[in-house]
């Protein structure tokens, strides 16, 4: 879906539509973040959200500058790939994955609580688990089916605008019926109530306000914009979002204030209403008719917004896994694509994990784990933009954040520097103060790093830091049956020749159709001659004999397939790779079948259309040249290990 196209966006909405989508992509977290932040921030929660809004502005600047440079999906992981290496990219990418899953779980946990005005049983027991499971299953199903990426724009625009309107209405109504500023400061004693530790914890957890920033960054390849429009969207979103969060938090703490209790100060937002804080706020409004009207609006809009948030996060996760799989950072089976070009294995696995962590309904734990991943990933994004400013100062940047500082002859972005320092400090705070999040998040990262090292070193046998990419076809669930009528088969006089010719023969035999021209194998042996020897000069006898023997044997193997014609030819060239490519062009073949260089751990073969980055062990100089230069598909057949 080209999100920037269509008459509606161009003629009527334009930049406001981009703003609505950008805001809704991150603004949904308000429906579950206020409670967990108020649990620690108490009366200072509005100020905590303002501080988090400042961090959000810094993060937005880095993500937009980096995303506009490369127009690739992957968010922080992609920025780290270009700025550092694959290992740092994987660390960011693995942290992002857990955050996507946490957002899906949080949204699913919140939906039944926002339905409680319809029936109170939704807030506990089997009904709560069932509704959460339905939300997650729906999210997985629509993403596997590919509906998320092809849904019409108009319903999403309406829902985004309704979401913003509801939040503004709750704030406006609260300003009229619940405006008691003294309640915010009644129990505040700076650095003691709440304590400095609790303020830092609240600020770390307030990164939930960033929920969706990675998914929003994935919009970059799908949007068409002018630099002027991008600056307007960034500035308006960065200003309005923190103000709405802080305004909603202030109204919430006046409507549901901090009060003393047997275990100290507390607010019902962080306890009774922790899963549905916005609903808790409107329930406290007086007169009753206003409360009822707003409850109806919340019930009508909040579950839909949260379901959309879960679907958007799952879409972001699926795209993210696709990027990791095509860059050989996770196994191909995890990013395997189905008929709708969606990674159904990754989506299914994420849904199961999300449901597993949603069942306990521990919102505080989920928020802490999210903070662990978000602070780490955003810190890496900031550092990546800083490094790119240093290593590629002259690269075109459609959007360039303001406020540079000169360091060593380079103009480095001050917002990114400040953001990186603050995010690293908050990540350390999560490790220090959030024990459960530390162990769960740390375990997730440790598991990912061990799996990454094993996969890259012992399965792929490639570098931990260099980029190795594969084409999308390698992730397809079903490879179409290949039928080729004209196949070029280079032989080299090795034991692998029989397997290569047999593979080509089976492909050609499958292409035989009654009444059509018989499929043909064109078997060649390339005799490479140095520049000092004319191409038509007599070749050494022993080489000619080896070539003739290889071609004779290949013809015998090929003719075992009765429907296939086999032609053999001795080709003279300056290099083997160039000779194969030149013959493929001259003969206009549909496919080249050739063997990889042993030893290798790859069993069987894979149809490749080219390769970039460092070479896998089955790809030697000749094979690499053919893969890069061939005018047609190349089927690379590698021998079993040993």
Coordinates of C-alpha atoms in Angstrom, one line a residue:
X1 CA 0.0 0.0 0.0
X2 CA 1.5 3.3 -1.0
X3 CA 0.2 5.3 1.9
X4 CA 0.9 8.6 0.4
X5 CA -1.1 8.0 -2.8
X6 CA -4.7 8.4 -3.6
X7 CA -7.0 11.3 -4.4
X8 CA -8.2 11.6 -0.8
X9 CA -4.8 12.2 0.6
X10 CA -3.7 14.5 -2.2
X11 CA -6.8 16.6 -2.8
X12 CA -8.4 16.8 0.6
X13 CA -6.3 15.8 3.6
X14 CA -2.7 15.9 2.5
X15 CA -0.4 16.8 5.4
X16 CA -3.2 16.6 8.0
X17 CA -3.7 12.9 7.0
X18 CA 0.0 12.2 7.5
X19 CA -0.2 13.9 10.8
X20 CA -3.2 11.9 11.9
X21 CA -1.5 8.6 11.0
X22 CA 1.8 9.6 12.6
X23 CA 0.0 10.7 15.8
X24 CA -2.2 7.7 16.0
X25 CA 0.8 5.4 15.5
X26 CA 2.1 6.5 18.9
X27 CA -0.8 8.2 20.6
X28 CA -2.7 5.0 21.4
X29 CA -0.3 4.1 24.3
X30 CA -2.1 6.8 26.3
X31 CA -4.9 4.3 26.9
X32 CA -2.6 2.1 29.1
X33 CA 0.4 4.2 30.0
X34 CA -1.0 6.7 32.4
X35 CA -1.8 4.2 35.1
X36 CA 1.6 2.5 35.2
X37 CA 3.4 5.9 35.2
X38 CA 1.1 7.4 37.9
X39 CA 1.8 4.3 40.0
X40 CA 5.3 5.7 40.6
X41 CA 5.1 9.3 39.5
X42 CA 2.0 10.2 41.7
X43 CA 1.3 13.9 41.6
X44 CA 4.3 14.6 39.4
X45 CA 3.0 12.4 36.6
X46 CA 2.2 15.3 34.3
X47 CA 5.7 16.6 34.7
X48 CA 7.1 13.1 34.0
X49 CA 5.1 13.0 30.8
X50 CA 6.4 16.4 29.8
X51 CA 9.9 15.1 30.4
X52 CA 9.1 12.0 28.4
X53 CA 7.7 14.3 25.7
X54 CA 11.0 16.0 25.5
X55 CA 12.7 12.6 25.1
X56 CA 10.1 11.7 22.4
X57 CA 10.9 14.9 20.5
X58 CA 14.6 13.9 20.5
X59 CA 13.9 10.4 19.4
X60 CA 11.6 11.6 16.6
X61 CA 14.3 13.9 15.2
X62 CA 16.8 11.0 15.1
X63 CA 14.3 8.5 13.6
X64 CA 13.1 10.9 10.9
X65 CA 16.6 12.1 9.9
X66 CA 17.8 8.5 9.6
X67 CA 14.6 7.1 8.1
X68 CA 14.5 9.8 5.4
X69 CA 18.1 9.1 4.5
X70 CA 17.7 5.4 3.7
X71 CA 13.9 4.9 3.2
X72 CA 14.2 1.4 4.5
X73 CA 12.2 -0.5 7.0
X74 CA 13.7 -1.7 10.3
X75 CA 13.9 1.5 12.4
X76 CA 16.8 1.6 14.9
X77 CA 18.1 -1.8 13.5
X78 CA 18.5 -0.4 10.0
X79 CA 20.1 2.8 11.2
X80 CA 22.6 0.7 13.2
X81 CA 23.3 -1.5 10.1
X82 CA 24.4 1.5 8.1
X83 CA 26.2 3.3 10.9
X84 CA 27.9 0.3 12.7
X85 CA 27.6 -3.3 11.7
X86 CA 25.3 -6.3 11.8
X87 CA 26.0 -7.2 15.4
X88 CA 24.9 -3.8 16.7
X89 CA 22.0 -3.9 14.3
X90 CA 20.9 -7.3 15.7
X91 CA 21.0 -6.0 19.3
X92 CA 18.7 -3.1 18.3
X93 CA 16.5 -5.3 16.3
X94 CA 16.1 -8.0 19.0
X95 CA 15.2 -5.3 21.5
X96 CA 12.6 -3.9 19.1
X97 CA 11.1 -7.4 18.7
X98 CA 10.3 -7.7 22.4
X99 CA 8.8 -4.2 22.4
X100 CA 6.4 -5.1 19.5
X101 CA 5.3 -8.2 21.4
X102 CA 4.8 -6.2 24.7
X103 CA 2.6 -3.6 22.9
X104 CA 0.5 -6.4 21.4
X105 CA 0.1 -7.9 24.9
X106 CA -0.7 -4.6 26.6
X107 CA -3.3 -3.7 24.0
X108 CA -4.9 -7.1 24.3
X109 CA -5.0 -6.9 28.1
X110 CA -6.5 -3.4 28.0
X111 CA -9.3 -4.1 25.6
X112 CA -11.5 -6.2 28.0
X113 CA -11.1 -3.6 30.7
X114 CA -12.3 -0.9 28.3
X115 CA -15.4 -3.0 27.7
X116 CA -16.3 -3.3 31.4
X117 CA -19.2 -0.7 31.1
X118 CA -20.9 -3.3 28.9
X119 CA -20.3 -6.1 31.3
X120 CA -18.2 -6.1 34.5
X121 CA -17.2 -9.7 34.0
X122 CA -14.8 -8.7 31.2
X123 CA -12.3 -7.4 33.8
X124 CA -11.3 -10.8 35.3
X125 CA -11.3 -14.6 34.9
X126 CA -12.1 -16.5 31.7
X127 CA -13.8 -13.6 30.0
X128 CA -10.7 -11.3 30.3
X129 CA -8.4 -14.0 29.0
X130 CA -10.8 -14.9 26.2
X131 CA -11.1 -11.3 24.9
X132 CA -7.4 -10.8 25.1
X133 CA -6.9 -14.0 23.2
X134 CA -9.4 -13.0 20.6
X135 CA -7.7 -9.6 20.1
X136 CA -4.3 -11.4 19.6
X137 CA -5.7 -14.1 17.4
X138 CA -7.5 -11.4 15.2
X139 CA -4.3 -9.4 15.0
X140 CA -2.3 -12.5 13.9
X141 CA -5.0 -13.6 11.4
X142 CA -5.3 -10.2 9.6
X143 CA -1.6 -9.9 9.3
X144 CA -1.1 -13.4 8.0
X145 CA -3.9 -12.8 5.5
X146 CA -2.2 -9.5 4.5
X147 CA -5.2 -7.3 5.3
X148 CA -3.3 -4.9 7.4
X149 CA -1.1 -3.7 4.6
X150 CA -4.1 -3.4 2.1
X151 CA -6.8 -1.9 4.3
X152 CA -8.5 1.2 2.8
X153 CA -7.3 4.5 4.0
X154 CA -10.6 6.1 4.9
X155 CA -11.5 4.0 7.9
X156 CA -8.1 4.5 9.4
X157 CA -8.2 8.2 8.9
X158 CA -11.7 8.3 10.6
X159 CA -10.5 6.2 13.5
X160 CA -7.3 8.3 13.9
X161 CA -9.3 11.6 14.0
X162 CA -11.9 10.1 16.4
X163 CA -9.0 9.0 18.7
X164 CA -7.6 12.5 18.8
X165 CA -11.1 14.0 19.2
X166 CA -11.9 11.7 22.1
X167 CA -8.6 12.5 23.9
X168 CA -9.2 16.3 23.5
X169 CA -12.8 15.9 24.7
X170 CA -11.7 14.1 27.8
X171 CA -9.2 16.8 28.6
X172 CA -11.7 19.6 27.8
X173 CA -14.4 18.1 30.0
X174 CA -12.0 17.5 32.8
X175 CA -10.9 21.1 32.7
X176 CA -14.5 22.1 33.3
X177 CA -15.6 19.6 35.9
X178 CA -12.4 18.4 37.6
X179 CA -10.1 21.3 37.6
X180 CA -8.5 21.3 41.1
X181 CA -4.7 22.1 40.6
X182 CA -4.1 21.9 44.3
X183 CA -4.8 18.1 44.2
X184 CA -1.7 17.7 42.1
X185 CA 0.7 19.2 44.6
X186 CA -1.2 18.3 47.9
X187 CA 1.1 15.3 48.6
X188 CA 4.2 16.3 46.6
X189 CA 7.5 16.8 48.5
X190 CA 10.3 17.0 46.0
X191 CA 12.7 14.0 46.0
X192 CA 10.9 12.5 48.9
X193 CA 7.3 12.0 47.8
X194 CA 7.6 10.6 45.2
X195 CA 11.3 9.7 45.8
X196 CA 14.0 10.4 43.2
X197 CA 14.1 6.7 42.5
X198 CA 10.4 6.5 41.8
X199 CA 10.6 9.6 39.5
X200 CA 13.3 8.0 37.5
X201 CA 11.3 4.7 37.3
X202 CA 8.3 6.7 36.2
X203 CA 10.3 8.4 33.5
X204 CA 11.7 5.1 32.3
X205 CA 8.2 3.6 32.1
X206 CA 6.9 6.7 30.5
X207 CA 8.8 5.6 27.4
X208 CA 5.5 3.7 26.8
X209 CA 4.5 7.0 25.2
X210 CA 7.0 6.0 22.4
X211 CA 5.1 2.8 21.8
X212 CA 4.6 2.7 18.0
X213 CA 7.6 4.9 17.1
X214 CA 9.3 1.9 15.4
X215 CA 6.1 1.0 13.6
X216 CA 5.7 4.6 12.5
X217 CA 9.2 4.7 11.2
X218 CA 8.3 1.7 9.0
X219 CA 5.9 4.1 7.1
X220 CA 8.9 5.8 5.5
X221 CA 9.2 3.5 2.5
X222 CA 5.5 3.8 1.8
X223 CA 5.0 7.5 2.0
X224 CA 5.5 10.2 -0.7
X225 CA 6.3 13.6 0.8
X226 CA 8.1 16.8 0.3
X227 CA 10.8 17.9 2.8
X228 CA 8.6 20.8 3.7
X229 CA 5.7 18.5 4.5
X230 CA 7.9 16.2 6.6
X231 CA 9.1 19.1 8.7
X232 CA 5.5 20.2 9.4
X233 CA 4.4 16.7 10.4
X234 CA 7.4 16.2 12.6
X235 CA 7.1 19.6 14.4
X236 CA 3.3 19.3 14.9
X237 CA 3.4 15.8 16.1
X238 CA 6.4 16.4 18.4
X239 CA 4.7 19.4 20.0
X240 CA 1.1 18.1 20.3
X241 CA 1.8 14.6 21.5
X242 CA 3.6 15.6 24.7
X243 CA 1.0 18.3 25.5
X244 CA -1.9 15.8 25.1
X245 CA -0.1 13.3 27.3
X246 CA 0.8 15.8 30.0
X247 CA -2.7 17.4 29.8
X248 CA -4.4 14.0 30.1
X249 CA -2.2 13.1 33.0
X250 CA -3.0 16.4 34.8
X251 CA -6.7 15.9 34.4
X252 CA -6.4 12.3 35.4
X253 CA -4.6 13.1 38.6
X254 CA -7.2 15.8 39.5
X255 CA -10.1 13.5 38.7
X256 CA -8.6 10.5 40.4
X257 CA -6.2 12.1 42.9
X258 CA -3.4 10.8 45.0
X259 CA -4.6 9.9 48.5
X260 CA -3.1 8.4 51.6
X261 CA -3.5 4.7 52.3
X262 CA -2.3 2.0 54.7
X263 CA 0.7 1.4 52.5
X264 CA 1.5 5.1 51.7
X265 CA 0.3 7.4 49.0
X266 CA -1.4 5.9 46.0
X267 CA -3.9 6.7 43.2
X268 CA -6.6 4.4 41.8
X269 CA -5.1 5.1 38.4
X270 CA -2.1 2.9 39.4
X271 CA -4.2 0.2 41.0
X272 CA -7.9 -0.2 40.3
X273 CA -7.8 1.5 36.9
X274 CA -4.2 0.6 35.9
X275 CA -5.4 -1.4 32.8
X276 CA -8.0 1.3 31.8
X277 CA -6.9 4.7 33.1
X278 CA -8.8 6.8 30.6
X279 CA -12.0 5.0 31.4
X280 CA -11.3 5.4 35.1
X281 CA -11.0 9.2 34.6
X282 CA -14.3 9.6 32.8
X283 CA -16.1 7.4 35.4
X284 CA -15.1 9.9 38.0
X285 CA -16.6 12.9 36.2
X286 CA -19.7 14.6 37.6
X287 CA -22.4 15.3 36.5
X288 CA -23.4 11.7 35.7
X289 CA -24.7 12.4 32.3
X290 CA -21.4 13.7 31.2
X291 CA -19.7 10.7 32.6
X292 CA -22.1 8.4 30.8
X293 CA -21.6 10.1 27.4
X294 CA -17.9 10.0 27.7
X295 CA -17.9 6.4 28.8
X296 CA -19.9 5.5 25.7
X297 CA -17.4 7.3 23.6
X298 CA -14.5 5.6 25.3
X299 CA -16.1 2.1 24.9
X300 CA -16.8 2.9 21.2
X301 CA -13.3 4.2 20.3
X302 CA -10.7 2.8 22.8
X303 CA -11.1 -0.9 22.0
X304 CA -10.9 -0.2 18.3
X305 CA -7.9 2.0 18.7
X306 CA -6.2 -0.6 20.8
X307 CA -7.0 -3.4 18.3
X308 CA -5.6 -1.2 15.6
X309 CA -2.5 -0.6 17.7
X310 CA -2.0 -4.3 18.2
X311 CA -2.4 -4.9 14.4
X312 CA 0.0 -2.1 13.6
X313 CA 2.6 -3.5 16.0
X314 CA 2.2 -7.0 14.5
X315 CA 2.6 -5.5 11.0
X316 CA 5.8 -3.7 12.3
X317 CA 7.0 -7.0 13.8
X318 CA 6.4 -8.9 10.6
X319 CA 8.2 -6.3 8.5
X320 CA 11.0 -6.3 11.1
X321 CA 11.5 -10.0 11.1
X322 CA 11.5 -9.9 7.3
X323 CA 14.4 -7.4 7.4
X324 CA 16.3 -9.5 9.9
X325 CA 15.8 -12.7 7.9
X326 CA 16.8 -11.2 4.6
X327 CA 20.0 -10.0 6.3
X328 CA 20.7 -13.4 7.8
X329 CA 20.3 -12.2 11.4
X330 CA 17.6 -14.7 12.1
X331 CA 17.0 -18.1 10.4
X332 CA 15.1 -18.0 7.1
X333 CA 12.4 -20.3 8.5
X334 CA 11.5 -17.6 11.1
X335 CA 10.9 -15.1 8.2
X336 CA 9.3 -17.6 5.9
X337 CA 6.7 -15.9 3.7
X338 CA 3.3 -17.3 2.9
X339 CA 1.0 -16.9 -0.1
X340 CA 0.3 -13.3 1.0
X341 CA 4.0 -12.4 1.3
X342 CA 3.7 -12.3 5.1
X343 CA 6.0 -14.1 7.6
X344 CA 3.4 -16.4 9.0
X345 CA 5.9 -18.3 11.2
X346 CA 7.1 -15.1 13.0
X347 CA 3.5 -13.8 13.3
X348 CA 2.3 -17.0 14.8
X349 CA 5.2 -17.3 17.2
X350 CA 4.8 -13.6 18.3
X351 CA 1.0 -14.2 18.9
X352 CA 1.8 -17.2 21.1
X353 CA 4.4 -15.3 23.1
X354 CA 2.1 -12.2 23.4
X355 CA -0.8 -14.4 24.7
X356 CA 1.5 -16.1 27.2
X357 CA 2.6 -12.9 28.8
X358 CA -0.8 -11.3 28.6
X359 CA -2.5 -14.1 30.6
X360 CA -1.1 -13.0 34.0
X361 CA -2.2 -9.5 33.2
X362 CA 0.8 -7.9 35.0
X363 CA 0.8 -4.5 33.4
X364 CA 3.7 -3.2 35.6
X365 CA 6.0 -6.1 34.5
X366 CA 5.0 -5.6 30.8
X367 CA 5.7 -1.8 31.1
X368 CA 9.1 -2.5 32.7
X369 CA 10.1 -4.9 29.9
X370 CA 9.0 -2.4 27.3
X371 CA 11.2 0.3 28.9
X372 CA 14.2 -2.1 28.8
X373 CA 13.8 -2.6 25.1
X374 CA 12.8 0.9 24.1
X375 CA 15.5 2.7 26.0
X376 CA 18.2 0.4 24.4
X377 CA 16.8 0.6 20.9
X378 CA 16.3 4.4 20.9
X379 CA 19.8 4.9 22.4
X380 CA 21.2 2.9 19.5
X381 CA 19.2 5.0 17.0
X382 CA 20.6 8.2 18.4
X383 CA 24.2 6.9 18.4
X384 CA 23.7 5.7 14.8
X385 CA 22.6 9.1 13.6
X386 CA 25.6 10.7 15.4
X387 CA 28.0 8.2 13.8
X388 CA 26.5 8.7 10.3
X389 CA 27.0 12.5 10.7
X390 CA 30.7 11.7 11.4
X391 CA 31.3 9.0 8.7
X392 CA 29.1 10.4 6.0
X393 CA 28.9 14.1 6.5
X394 CA 28.2 14.8 2.8
X395 CA 25.4 12.3 2.4
X396 CA 22.0 13.8 1.2
X397 CA 19.6 14.2 4.2
X398 CA 16.0 15.1 3.2
X399 CA 15.4 16.0 6.8
X400 CA 18.3 17.3 9.0
X401 CA 17.6 17.9 12.7
X402 CA 18.6 21.4 13.9
X403 CA 21.2 22.5 16.5
X404 CA 24.6 21.1 15.4
X405 CA 27.8 21.3 17.5
X406 CA 31.2 21.3 15.9
X407 CA 33.4 18.4 17.0
X408 CA 36.6 17.5 15.2
X409 CA 35.6 19.3 12.1
X410 CA 32.2 17.5 11.9
X411 CA 28.8 19.0 12.7
X412 CA 27.2 16.6 15.1
X413 CA 23.5 16.8 16.1
X414 CA 23.1 18.1 19.7
X415 CA 19.6 16.6 20.1
X416 CA 20.9 13.1 19.2
X417 CA 23.8 13.5 21.6
X418 CA 21.5 14.6 24.5
X419 CA 19.0 11.9 23.6
X420 CA 21.7 9.1 23.6
X421 CA 23.0 10.1 27.0
X422 CA 19.6 10.3 28.6
X423 CA 18.4 7.0 27.1
X424 CA 21.5 5.2 28.2
X425 CA 21.0 6.5 31.7
X426 CA 17.3 5.4 31.7
X427 CA 18.3 2.0 30.5
X428 CA 20.7 1.7 33.4
X429 CA 17.9 2.8 35.7
X430 CA 15.6 0.0 34.4
X431 CA 18.4 -2.5 35.0
X432 CA 18.9 -1.1 38.5
X433 CA 15.4 -0.5 39.8
X434 CA 13.2 -3.0 37.8
X435 CA 14.3 -6.4 38.9
X436 CA 11.7 -8.4 37.0
X437 CA 12.2 -6.4 33.8
X438 CA 16.0 -6.7 34.2
X439 CA 15.8 -10.5 34.3
X440 CA 13.2 -11.0 31.6
X441 CA 14.7 -8.4 29.3
X442 CA 18.2 -9.5 30.0
X443 CA 17.3 -13.1 29.4
X444 CA 15.6 -12.2 26.1
X445 CA 18.8 -10.4 25.0
X446 CA 21.1 -13.1 26.1
X447 CA 19.1 -15.8 24.4
X448 CA 19.0 -13.7 21.2
X449 CA 22.8 -13.0 21.2
X450 CA 23.7 -16.7 21.8
X451 CA 21.3 -17.8 19.0
X452 CA 22.8 -15.1 16.7
X453 CA 26.3 -16.2 17.3
X454 CA 25.5 -19.9 16.8
X455 CA 23.5 -19.1 13.7
X456 CA 26.1 -16.9 12.1
X457 CA 29.2 -18.8 13.1
X458 CA 28.1 -22.4 12.9
X459 CA 25.1 -22.5 10.5
X460 CA 25.9 -19.7 8.1
X461 CA 29.6 -19.8 8.7
X462 CA 29.9 -16.1 8.2
X463 CA 31.0 -13.0 10.0
X464 CA 29.1 -11.6 13.0
X465 CA 29.5 -8.1 11.8
X466 CA 29.4 -8.1 8.0
X467 CA 26.2 -7.8 6.1
X468 CA 25.0 -10.9 4.2
X469 CA 21.7 -10.6 2.4
X470 CA 19.4 -13.0 0.5
X471 CA 16.6 -12.4 -2.0
X472 CA 13.0 -12.5 -1.0
X473 CA 12.5 -15.8 -2.8
X474 CA 14.6 -17.6 -0.2
X475 CA 11.8 -16.8 2.3
X476 CA 8.9 -18.1 0.2
X477 CA 6.8 -20.9 1.7
X478 CA 6.2 -22.6 -1.6
X479 CA 8.8 -22.4 -4.4
X480 CA 7.1 -22.7 -7.7
X481 CA 7.9 -25.7 -9.7
X482 CA 10.6 -24.7 -12.1
X483 CA 10.2 -25.6 -15.7
X484 CA 12.9 -24.5 -18.1
X485 CA 13.2 -25.5 -21.7
X486 CA 16.7 -24.2 -22.4
X487 CA 19.3 -24.7 -19.7
X488 CA 23.0 -24.0 -19.7
X489 CA 25.1 -26.5 -17.7
X490 CA 28.8 -25.7 -17.1
X491 CA 30.8 -28.8 -16.2
X492 CA 34.3 -28.9 -14.7
X493 CA 35.3 -32.5 -14.8
X494 CA 34.5 -33.1 -11.1
X495 CA 32.5 -35.7 -9.3
X496 CA 29.7 -33.1 -8.8
X497 CA 29.1 -33.0 -12.6
X498 CA 26.7 -35.9 -12.6
X499 CA 24.6 -34.3 -9.9
X500 CA 24.5 -31.0 -11.8
X501 CA 23.5 -32.6 -15.1
X502 CA 20.9 -34.7 -13.4
X503 CA 19.4 -31.7 -11.7
X504 CA 19.3 -29.8 -15.0
X505 CA 17.8 -32.9 -16.7
X506 CA 15.0 -33.2 -14.2
X507 CA 14.1 -29.5 -14.7
X508 CA 14.2 -29.8 -18.4
X509 CA 12.2 -33.0 -18.4
X510 CA 9.5 -31.3 -16.3
X511 CA 9.2 -28.7 -19.1
X512 CA 8.4 -31.2 -21.8
X513 CA 4.9 -30.6 -23.3
X514 CA 3.3 -32.6 -26.2
X515 CA 3.5 -30.7 -29.4
X516 CA 6.2 -28.2 -28.2
X517 CA 9.9 -28.1 -29.0
X518 CA 11.8 -30.5 -26.9
X519 CA 13.7 -29.0 -23.9
X520 CA 17.5 -28.8 -24.3
X521 CA 20.5 -29.0 -22.1
X522 CA 23.5 -27.0 -23.5
X523 CA 26.5 -28.5 -21.6
X524 CA 29.7 -26.5 -21.9
X525 CA 33.2 -26.9 -20.6
X526 CA 35.0 -23.5 -20.4
X527 CA 38.7 -23.7 -21.3
X528 CA 40.3 -20.6 -19.8
X529 CA 43.4 -19.4 -21.6
X530 CA 45.8 -16.6 -20.4
X531 CA 46.1 -13.3 -22.3
X532 CA 49.5 -14.4 -23.6
X533 CA 47.9 -17.2 -25.7
X534 CA 45.4 -16.6 -28.6
X535 CA 42.0 -18.0 -28.0
X536 CA 42.3 -20.1 -31.2
X537 CA 45.7 -21.5 -30.3
X538 CA 46.0 -25.3 -29.6
X539 CA 45.3 -26.1 -26.0
X540 CA 47.4 -28.5 -23.9
X541 CA 46.6 -32.1 -24.8
X542 CA 45.8 -33.2 -21.2
X543 CA 43.3 -30.3 -20.8
X544 CA 41.6 -31.1 -24.0
X545 CA 41.3 -34.8 -23.0
X546 CA 39.9 -33.8 -19.6
X547 CA 37.3 -31.5 -21.3
X548 CA 36.2 -34.1 -23.8
X549 CA 35.9 -36.7 -21.1
X550 CA 33.8 -34.4 -19.0
X551 CA 31.5 -33.5 -21.9
X552 CA 31.1 -37.1 -22.9
X553 CA 30.1 -38.2 -19.4
X554 CA 27.7 -35.2 -19.2
X555 CA 26.0 -36.2 -22.4
X556 CA 25.5 -39.8 -21.2
X557 CA 23.9 -38.6 -18.0
X558 CA 21.7 -36.0 -19.8
X559 CA 20.5 -38.5 -22.3
X560 CA 19.0 -40.7 -19.6
X561 CA 16.1 -38.2 -19.8
X562 CA 14.5 -39.3 -23.1
X563 CA 12.5 -36.1 -23.6
X564 CA 15.6 -33.9 -23.3
X565 CA 18.1 -33.0 -26.1
X566 CA 21.7 -32.7 -25.0
X567 CA 24.3 -30.6 -26.8
X568 CA 27.9 -30.3 -25.7
X569 CA 30.4 -27.7 -26.6
X570 CA 34.0 -26.7 -25.7
X571 CA 34.2 -23.0 -25.0
X572 CA 37.4 -20.9 -25.0
X573 CA 37.5 -17.8 -22.8
X574 CA 39.9 -15.7 -20.8
X575 CA 38.1 -16.6 -17.5
X576 CA 35.7 -19.4 -16.6
X577 CA 33.0 -17.0 -15.1
X578 CA 33.1 -14.7 -18.1
X579 CA 32.9 -17.6 -20.5
X580 CA 29.8 -19.0 -18.8
X581 CA 28.0 -15.6 -18.8
X582 CA 28.9 -14.8 -22.4
X583 CA 27.5 -18.2 -23.5
X584 CA 24.4 -17.7 -21.5
X585 CA 23.8 -14.4 -23.3
X586 CA 24.7 -15.7 -26.7
X587 CA 22.5 -18.8 -26.4
X588 CA 19.6 -16.9 -24.7
X589 CA 19.1 -19.6 -22.1
X590 CA 16.5 -19.5 -19.4
X591 CA 18.6 -20.9 -16.6
X592 CA 22.1 -21.7 -15.6
X593 CA 22.7 -24.8 -13.4
X594 CA 26.1 -25.0 -11.8
X595 CA 27.8 -26.4 -8.7
X596 CA 29.1 -24.6 -5.6
X597 CA 32.6 -25.0 -4.3
X598 CA 33.0 -27.7 -1.6
X599 CA 33.2 -27.9 1.4
X600 CA 29.9 -26.5 2.4
X601 CA 27.1 -27.1 5.0
X602 CA 24.4 -26.3 2.5
X603 CA 22.4 -29.3 1.5
X604 CA 20.7 -29.3 -1.8
X605 CA 20.4 -25.9 -3.6
X606 CA 18.5 -22.7 -3.8
X607 CA 17.5 -20.5 -6.7
X608 CA 19.4 -17.3 -6.4
X609 CA 19.1 -14.1 -8.4
X610 CA 22.4 -12.6 -7.2
X611 CA 24.2 -12.1 -3.9
X612 CA 25.7 -9.2 -2.0
X613 CA 28.0 -8.8 1.0
X614 CA 30.5 -11.5 2.1
X615 CA 30.4 -14.8 0.2
X616 CA 29.0 -17.9 1.8
X617 CA 31.3 -20.9 1.7
X618 CA 29.6 -22.5 -1.3
X619 CA 30.2 -19.4 -3.4
X620 CA 33.6 -19.1 -5.0
X621 CA 35.0 -16.6 -7.4
X622 CA 33.5 -18.2 -10.5
X623 CA 30.1 -18.8 -8.9
X624 CA 30.0 -15.2 -7.5
X625 CA 30.8 -13.8 -10.9
X626 CA 28.1 -15.8 -12.6
X627 CA 25.5 -14.9 -9.8
X628 CA 26.3 -11.2 -10.3
X629 CA 26.5 -11.0 -14.1
X630 CA 24.2 -13.8 -15.3
X631 CA 21.4 -12.6 -17.6
X632 CA 19.0 -15.2 -16.3
X633 CA 18.3 -17.2 -13.1
X634 CA 21.1 -19.3 -11.6
X635 CA 20.4 -22.6 -9.8
X636 CA 23.4 -23.2 -7.5
X637 CA 23.8 -26.9 -6.4
X638 CA 26.1 -27.6 -3.5
X639 CA 27.3 -31.0 -2.4
X640 CA 26.5 -32.5 1.0
X641 CA 29.0 -31.8 3.7
X642 CA 32.0 -34.2 3.5

